[in-house]
PDB file of C-alpha atoms in Angstrom:
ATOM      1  CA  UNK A   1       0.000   0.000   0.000  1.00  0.00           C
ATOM      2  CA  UNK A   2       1.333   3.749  -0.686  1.00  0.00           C
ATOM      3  CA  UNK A   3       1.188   5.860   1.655  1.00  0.00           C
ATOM      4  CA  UNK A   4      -0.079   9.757   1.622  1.00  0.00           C
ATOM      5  CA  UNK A   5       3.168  10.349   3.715  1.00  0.00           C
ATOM      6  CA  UNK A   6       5.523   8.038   0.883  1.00  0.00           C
ATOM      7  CA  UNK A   7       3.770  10.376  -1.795  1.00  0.00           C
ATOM      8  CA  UNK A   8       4.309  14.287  -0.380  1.00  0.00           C
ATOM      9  CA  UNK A   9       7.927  12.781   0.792  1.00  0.00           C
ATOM     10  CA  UNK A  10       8.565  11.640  -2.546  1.00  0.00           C
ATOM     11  CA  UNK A  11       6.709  14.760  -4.632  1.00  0.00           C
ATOM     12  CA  UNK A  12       8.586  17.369  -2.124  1.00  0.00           C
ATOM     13  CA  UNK A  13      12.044  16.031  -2.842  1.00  0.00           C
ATOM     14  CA  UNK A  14      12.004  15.066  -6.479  1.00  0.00           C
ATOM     15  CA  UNK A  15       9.960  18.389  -7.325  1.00  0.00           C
ATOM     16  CA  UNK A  16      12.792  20.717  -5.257  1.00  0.00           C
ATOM     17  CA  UNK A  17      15.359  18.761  -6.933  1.00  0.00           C
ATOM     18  CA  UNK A  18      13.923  18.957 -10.845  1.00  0.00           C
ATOM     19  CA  UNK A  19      13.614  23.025  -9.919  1.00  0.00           C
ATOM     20  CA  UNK A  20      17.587  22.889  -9.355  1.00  0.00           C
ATOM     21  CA  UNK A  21      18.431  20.079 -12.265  1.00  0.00           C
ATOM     22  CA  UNK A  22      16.464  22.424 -15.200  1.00  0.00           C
ATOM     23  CA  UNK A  23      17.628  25.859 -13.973  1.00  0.00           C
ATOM     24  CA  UNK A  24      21.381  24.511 -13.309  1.00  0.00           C
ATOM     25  CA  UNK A  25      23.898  25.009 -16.064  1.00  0.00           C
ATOM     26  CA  UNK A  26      26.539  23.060 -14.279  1.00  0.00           C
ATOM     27  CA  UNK A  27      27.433  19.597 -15.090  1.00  0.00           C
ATOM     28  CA  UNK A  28      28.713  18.811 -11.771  1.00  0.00           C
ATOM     29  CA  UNK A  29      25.301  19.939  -9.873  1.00  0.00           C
ATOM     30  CA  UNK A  30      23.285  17.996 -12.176  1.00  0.00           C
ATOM     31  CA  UNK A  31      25.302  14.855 -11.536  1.00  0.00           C
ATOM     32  CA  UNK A  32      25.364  15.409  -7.888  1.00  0.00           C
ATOM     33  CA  UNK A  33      21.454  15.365  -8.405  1.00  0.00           C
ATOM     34  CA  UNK A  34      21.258  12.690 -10.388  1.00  0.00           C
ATOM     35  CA  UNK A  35      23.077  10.790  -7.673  1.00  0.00           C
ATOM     36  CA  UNK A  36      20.901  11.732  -4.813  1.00  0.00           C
ATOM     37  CA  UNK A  37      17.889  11.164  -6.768  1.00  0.00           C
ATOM     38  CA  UNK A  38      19.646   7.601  -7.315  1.00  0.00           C
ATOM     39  CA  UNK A  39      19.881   7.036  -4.064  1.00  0.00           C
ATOM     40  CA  UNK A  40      16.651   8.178  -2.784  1.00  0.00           C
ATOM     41  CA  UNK A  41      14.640   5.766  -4.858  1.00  0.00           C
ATOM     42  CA  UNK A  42      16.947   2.922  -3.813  1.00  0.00           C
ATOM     43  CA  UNK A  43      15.372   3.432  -0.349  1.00  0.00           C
ATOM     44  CA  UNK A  44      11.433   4.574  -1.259  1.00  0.00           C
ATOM     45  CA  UNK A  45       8.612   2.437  -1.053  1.00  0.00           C
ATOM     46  CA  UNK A  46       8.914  -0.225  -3.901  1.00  0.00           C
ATOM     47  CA  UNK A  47       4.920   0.047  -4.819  1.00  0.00           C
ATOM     48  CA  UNK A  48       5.824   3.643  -5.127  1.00  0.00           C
ATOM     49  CA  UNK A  49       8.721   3.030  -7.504  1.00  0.00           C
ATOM     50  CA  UNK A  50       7.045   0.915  -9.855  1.00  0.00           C
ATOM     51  CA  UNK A  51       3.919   2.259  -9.812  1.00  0.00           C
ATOM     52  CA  UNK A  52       6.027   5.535 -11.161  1.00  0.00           C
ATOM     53  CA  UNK A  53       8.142   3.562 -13.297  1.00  0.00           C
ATOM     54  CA  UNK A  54       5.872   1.382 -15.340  1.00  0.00           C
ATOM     55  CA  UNK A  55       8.589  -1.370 -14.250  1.00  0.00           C
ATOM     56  CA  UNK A  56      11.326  -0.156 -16.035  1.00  0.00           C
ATOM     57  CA  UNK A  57      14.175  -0.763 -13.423  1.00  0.00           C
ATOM     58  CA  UNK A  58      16.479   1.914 -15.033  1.00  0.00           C
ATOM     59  CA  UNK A  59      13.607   4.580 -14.306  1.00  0.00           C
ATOM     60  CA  UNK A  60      15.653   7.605 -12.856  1.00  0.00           C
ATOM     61  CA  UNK A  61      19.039   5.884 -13.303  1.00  0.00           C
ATOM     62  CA  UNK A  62      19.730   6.215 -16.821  1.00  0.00           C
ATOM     63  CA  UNK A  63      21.847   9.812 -17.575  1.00  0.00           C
ATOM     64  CA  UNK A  64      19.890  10.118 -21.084  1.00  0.00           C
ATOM     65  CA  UNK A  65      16.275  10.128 -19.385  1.00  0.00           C
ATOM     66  CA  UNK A  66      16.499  11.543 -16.391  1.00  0.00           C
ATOM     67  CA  UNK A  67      15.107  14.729 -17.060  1.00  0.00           C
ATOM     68  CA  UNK A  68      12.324  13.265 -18.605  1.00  0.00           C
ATOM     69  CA  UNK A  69      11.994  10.648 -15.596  1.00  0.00           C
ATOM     70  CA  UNK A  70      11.498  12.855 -12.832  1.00  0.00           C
ATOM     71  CA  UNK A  71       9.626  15.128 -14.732  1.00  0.00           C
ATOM     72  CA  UNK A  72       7.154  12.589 -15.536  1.00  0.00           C
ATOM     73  CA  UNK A  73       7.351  11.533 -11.818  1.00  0.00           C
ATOM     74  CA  UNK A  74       6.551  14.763 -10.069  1.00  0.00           C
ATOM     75  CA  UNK A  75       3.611  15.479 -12.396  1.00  0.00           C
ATOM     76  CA  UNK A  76       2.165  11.412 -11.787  1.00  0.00           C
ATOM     77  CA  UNK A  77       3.059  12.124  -7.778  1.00  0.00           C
ATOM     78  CA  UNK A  78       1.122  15.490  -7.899  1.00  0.00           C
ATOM     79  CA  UNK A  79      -1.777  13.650  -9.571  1.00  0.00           C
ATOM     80  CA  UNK A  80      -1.515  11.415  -6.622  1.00  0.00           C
ATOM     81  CA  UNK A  81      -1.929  14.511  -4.015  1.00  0.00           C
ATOM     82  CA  UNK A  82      -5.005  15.490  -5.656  1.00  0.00           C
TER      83      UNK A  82
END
């Protein structure tokens, strides 16, 4: 079951970190986000995940999609809010 909680945690940090990643110019900041973003789903609810991911299990890992990954992520966890 997903939790309200699992969904604002998960909406509040990958929305604050997408602001950064599209307004950031710097190569290094972008990979530090990509990293932490990496990280955080390694640790969030796995019903989360997948529902988000559509099972693909490089979903926020792959360099050439991220942007498009959490994009699509914050706008399917903000349809969740709502």
């Amino acid at each position: 079951m997903i939790t309200k909680d699992s969904i604002e945690t998960a909406y509040s940090f990958l929305h604050q970190k997408r602001n950064v990643y599209i307004h950031s110019s710097l190569d290094w900041q972008k990979d530090d986000i990509e990293y932490a973003i990496g990280c955080y789903v390694d640790n969030m609810s796995q019903e989360l995940f997948e529902t988000l991911s559509g099972g693909r299990c490089d979903f926020l890992r792959d360099h050439n999609r991220f942007l498009d990954d959490i994009t699509h992520s914050v706008e399917s966890l903000e349809k969740m809010l709502y």
